[in-house]
Tab-separated table of C-alpha atoms in Angstrom:
chain	number	residue	atom	x	y	z
A	1	MET	CA	-1.977	-11.544	-15.552
A	2	ASP	CA	-1.464	-12.848	-19.268
A	3	GLY	CA	-4.992	-14.044	-20.293
A	4	ILE	CA	-6.600	-13.357	-16.971
A	5	GLU	CA	-9.244	-10.529	-16.967
A	6	PRO	CA	-9.743	-8.648	-13.777
A	7	ALA	CA	-13.442	-7.812	-12.922
A	8	PHE	CA	-13.983	-4.251	-11.465
A	9	ARG	CA	-17.037	-3.553	-9.267
A	10	ARG	CA	-18.185	-1.489	-6.449
A	11	ALA	CA	-17.327	-2.582	-2.992
A	12	ARG	CA	-19.906	-3.972	-0.756
A	13	ARG	CA	-20.232	-3.646	2.875
A	14	ASP	CA	-19.153	-7.300	3.409
A	15	ASP	CA	-15.876	-6.599	1.571
A	16	LEU	CA	-14.853	-4.234	4.374
A	17	PRO	CA	-12.754	-6.937	6.451
A	18	ALA	CA	-10.791	-7.809	3.256
A	19	LEU	CA	-10.341	-4.252	2.054
A	20	VAL	CA	-8.885	-3.040	5.407
A	21	ARG	CA	-6.425	-6.002	5.533
A	22	LEU	CA	-5.460	-4.926	2.021
A	23	LEU	CA	-4.694	-1.225	3.245
A	24	ALA	CA	-2.811	-2.549	6.243
A	25	ASP	CA	-0.611	-4.919	4.036
A	26	ASP	CA	2.389	-2.654	3.524
A	27	PRO	CA	4.608	-0.769	5.741
A	28	LEU	CA	2.820	2.533	5.826
A	29	GLY	CA	-0.565	1.078	6.158
A	30	ALA	CA	0.483	-1.391	9.033
A	31	LYS	CA	1.313	1.667	11.119
A	32	ARG	CA	-2.193	3.438	10.461
A	33	GLU	CA	-4.803	0.741	9.888
A	34	THR	CA	-6.541	-1.603	12.282
A	35	PRO	CA	-7.599	-4.855	10.567
A	36	SER	CA	-9.051	-6.562	13.843
A	37	ASP	CA	-12.087	-8.566	14.188
A	38	PRO	CA	-14.370	-6.930	14.631
A	39	LEU	CA	-13.203	-3.865	12.944
A	40	PRO	CA	-13.437	-0.404	14.542
A	41	PRO	CA	-16.782	1.242	13.653
A	42	SER	CA	-15.080	4.003	12.041
A	43	TYR	CA	-14.361	1.826	9.057
A	44	GLY	CA	-18.055	1.236	8.597
A	45	ARG	CA	-18.934	4.756	8.883
A	46	ALA	CA	-16.431	5.750	6.368
A	47	PHE	CA	-17.833	3.031	4.063
A	48	GLU	CA	-21.255	4.265	4.293
A	49	ALA	CA	-20.199	7.828	3.632
A	50	ILE	CA	-18.239	6.841	0.624
A	51	ASP	CA	-20.845	4.515	-0.593
A	52	GLY	CA	-23.698	7.012	-0.278
A	53	ASP	CA	-21.740	9.795	-2.260
A	54	PRO	CA	-22.293	9.798	-6.124
A	55	ASN	CA	-18.873	11.297	-6.422
A	56	GLN	CA	-17.033	8.533	-4.686
A	57	GLU	CA	-16.343	5.095	-6.104
A	58	LEU	CA	-14.714	2.544	-3.880
A	59	VAL	CA	-13.654	-0.214	-6.349
A	60	VAL	CA	-12.712	-3.808	-5.837
A	61	VAL	CA	-10.754	-5.814	-8.319
A	62	SER	CA	-11.539	-9.417	-8.532
A	63	LEU	CA	-9.728	-12.489	-10.184
A	64	PRO	CA	-11.070	-15.901	-10.796
A	65	GLY	CA	-10.776	-17.566	-7.335
A	66	ARG	CA	-9.759	-14.203	-5.719
A	67	GLU	CA	-12.971	-12.070	-4.744
A	68	VAL	CA	-10.928	-9.246	-3.401
A	69	ALA	CA	-7.461	-8.815	-5.291
A	70	GLY	CA	-7.202	-5.217	-5.204
A	71	LEU	CA	-8.711	-1.851	-4.256
A	72	LEU	CA	-8.863	1.769	-5.369
A	73	GLN	CA	-11.063	4.742	-4.443
A	74	LEU	CA	-11.853	7.385	-7.204
A	75	THR	CA	-13.264	10.655	-6.284
A	76	PHE	CA	-14.832	12.891	-8.838
A	77	ILE	CA	-14.286	16.609	-8.064
A	78	PRO	CA	-15.974	19.630	-9.714
A	79	TYR	CA	-13.707	22.597	-10.310
A	80	LEU	CA	-14.232	26.089	-11.417
A	81	THR	CA	-10.855	26.140	-12.918
A	82	TYR	CA	-10.455	24.734	-16.530
A	83	ARG	CA	-13.743	26.427	-17.290
A	84	GLY	CA	-15.614	24.613	-14.595
A	85	SER	CA	-14.448	21.124	-15.481
A	86	TRP	CA	-14.191	17.794	-13.455
A	87	ARG	CA	-11.119	15.935	-12.288
A	88	ALA	CA	-10.714	12.671	-10.620
A	89	GLN	CA	-8.496	11.658	-7.658
A	90	ILE	CA	-7.253	8.241	-7.284
A	91	GLU	CA	-6.394	7.034	-3.658
A	92	GLY	CA	-5.972	3.979	-1.498
A	93	VAL	CA	-4.609	1.781	-4.375
A	94	ARG	CA	-3.715	-1.703	-3.105
A	95	ILE	CA	-2.999	-5.046	-4.567
A	96	ALA	CA	-2.648	-8.162	-2.515
A	97	SER	CA	1.032	-8.674	-1.763
A	98	ASP	CA	1.270	-11.945	-3.439
A	99	LEU	CA	-0.312	-10.424	-6.700
A	100	ARG	CA	2.315	-7.507	-7.040
A	101	SER	CA	4.465	-6.864	-10.058
A	102	ALA	CA	2.217	-9.126	-12.095
A	103	GLY	CA	0.643	-6.377	-14.112
A	104	LEU	CA	-2.673	-6.102	-12.106
A	105	GLY	CA	-1.600	-2.454	-11.139
A	106	ARG	CA	-1.415	-1.363	-14.698
A	107	ARG	CA	-4.717	-2.864	-15.430
A	108	MET	CA	-6.170	-1.195	-12.561
A	109	PHE	CA	-4.960	2.117	-13.522
A	110	GLU	CA	-6.188	1.608	-17.205
A	111	TRP	CA	-9.521	0.947	-15.849
A	112	ALA	CA	-9.497	3.958	-13.658
A	113	ILE	CA	-8.272	6.224	-16.511
A	114	GLY	CA	-11.116	4.990	-18.633
A	115	ARG	CA	-13.594	5.579	-15.833
A	116	ALA	CA	-12.430	9.049	-15.272
A	117	ARG	CA	-12.884	9.740	-19.033
A	118	GLU	CA	-16.403	8.244	-18.793
A	119	ARG	CA	-17.224	10.795	-16.203
A	120	GLY	CA	-15.989	13.559	-18.225
A	121	CYS	CA	-12.891	14.304	-16.272
A	122	HIS	CA	-10.018	16.460	-17.956
A	123	LEU	CA	-7.386	15.210	-15.324
A	124	LEU	CA	-6.816	12.244	-12.952
A	125	GLN	CA	-4.486	13.114	-10.218
A	126	LEU	CA	-2.852	11.042	-7.232
A	127	THR	CA	-0.464	11.609	-4.431
A	128	SER	CA	2.024	9.049	-3.469
A	129	ASP	CA	4.087	8.977	-0.118
A	130	LYS	CA	7.795	10.068	-0.817
A	131	THR	CA	8.816	6.877	0.940
A	132	ARG	CA	7.394	4.708	-1.938
A	133	PRO	CA	9.952	5.340	-4.795
A	134	ASP	CA	8.908	2.213	-6.798
A	135	ALA	CA	5.450	3.400	-6.649
A	136	ILE	CA	6.389	6.784	-7.949
A	137	ARG	CA	8.366	5.078	-10.743
A	138	PHE	CA	5.239	3.139	-11.561
A	139	TYR	CA	2.992	6.111	-11.719
A	140	GLU	CA	5.566	7.901	-14.042
A	141	GLY	CA	5.742	4.848	-16.435
A	142	LEU	CA	1.863	5.292	-16.880
A	143	GLY	CA	2.327	9.055	-17.721
A	144	PHE	CA	1.841	10.742	-14.546
A	145	VAL	CA	3.918	13.723	-14.220
A	146	ALA	CA	5.155	15.250	-10.746
A	147	SER	CA	3.880	18.786	-11.828
A	148	HIS	CA	2.885	19.998	-8.272
A	149	GLU	CA	4.324	19.919	-4.683
A	150	GLY	CA	1.722	18.395	-2.484
A	151	MET	CA	1.250	19.239	1.232
A	152	LYS	CA	-0.720	17.791	4.037
A	153	LEU	CA	-1.768	18.997	7.533
A	154	HIS	CA	-2.780	16.191	9.870
A	155	LEU	CA	-5.548	17.240	12.148
A	156	GLU	CA	-6.143	15.809	15.470
A	157	PRO	CA	-9.613	14.824	16.579
A	158	THR	CA	-11.217	17.212	19.024
A	159	ALA	CA	-13.094	16.201	22.180
A	160	SER	CA	-16.359	16.676	20.487
A	161	GLY	CA	-15.667	13.846	17.814
A	162	PRO	CA	-13.856	13.307	14.344
A	163	VAL	CA	-12.306	16.147	12.703
A	164	SER	CA	-14.615	15.968	9.765
A	165	GLY	CA	-17.584	13.952	8.636
A	166	PRO	CA	-21.377	14.678	8.298
A	167	GLY	CA	-22.552	17.111	10.989
A	168	ASN	CA	-18.970	18.331	11.531
A	169	ALA	CA	-18.713	20.626	8.612
A	170	ALA	CA	-16.654	23.711	8.821
A	171	PRO	CA	-18.476	27.058	8.963
A	172	ALA	CA	-19.080	28.866	5.782
A	173	ALA	CA	-16.307	31.353	4.877
A	174	PRO	CA	-17.521	35.006	5.032
């Protein structure tokens, strides 16, 4: 990546097939993504929800001659903790397989850290699958610390539709 400056921009709807291919281009993504032509409509709905939310940024990384070289999603989250501060969550980080281990990941994270600072965040957090030790070492090398134990509960869709999304919000707590 010496001398080559990546460009960062918001994803466009027409990027979607290339983005899904990136997400599917690893052992975990290959099990959960469907980079078919045409794409399942769920990807378009998700893109529209992300693109329409001012606290979500789906970011494409481009290189000369390579319109979609990488991808990341930043979510900006307001919190009552830390005196009502904001934090950023980075997810869905992918780099084209032929460009991995060339320094693009570091550039992407430097950009994301700067973007989180621009938005006034006090913290940038991420999760990484435990089956990706190389990725975890990479994040630690950037200064990330495994300070918390994360947990997930996978929810199955109901007969009435997806688990979450517009119009399917959970009832307010009492």
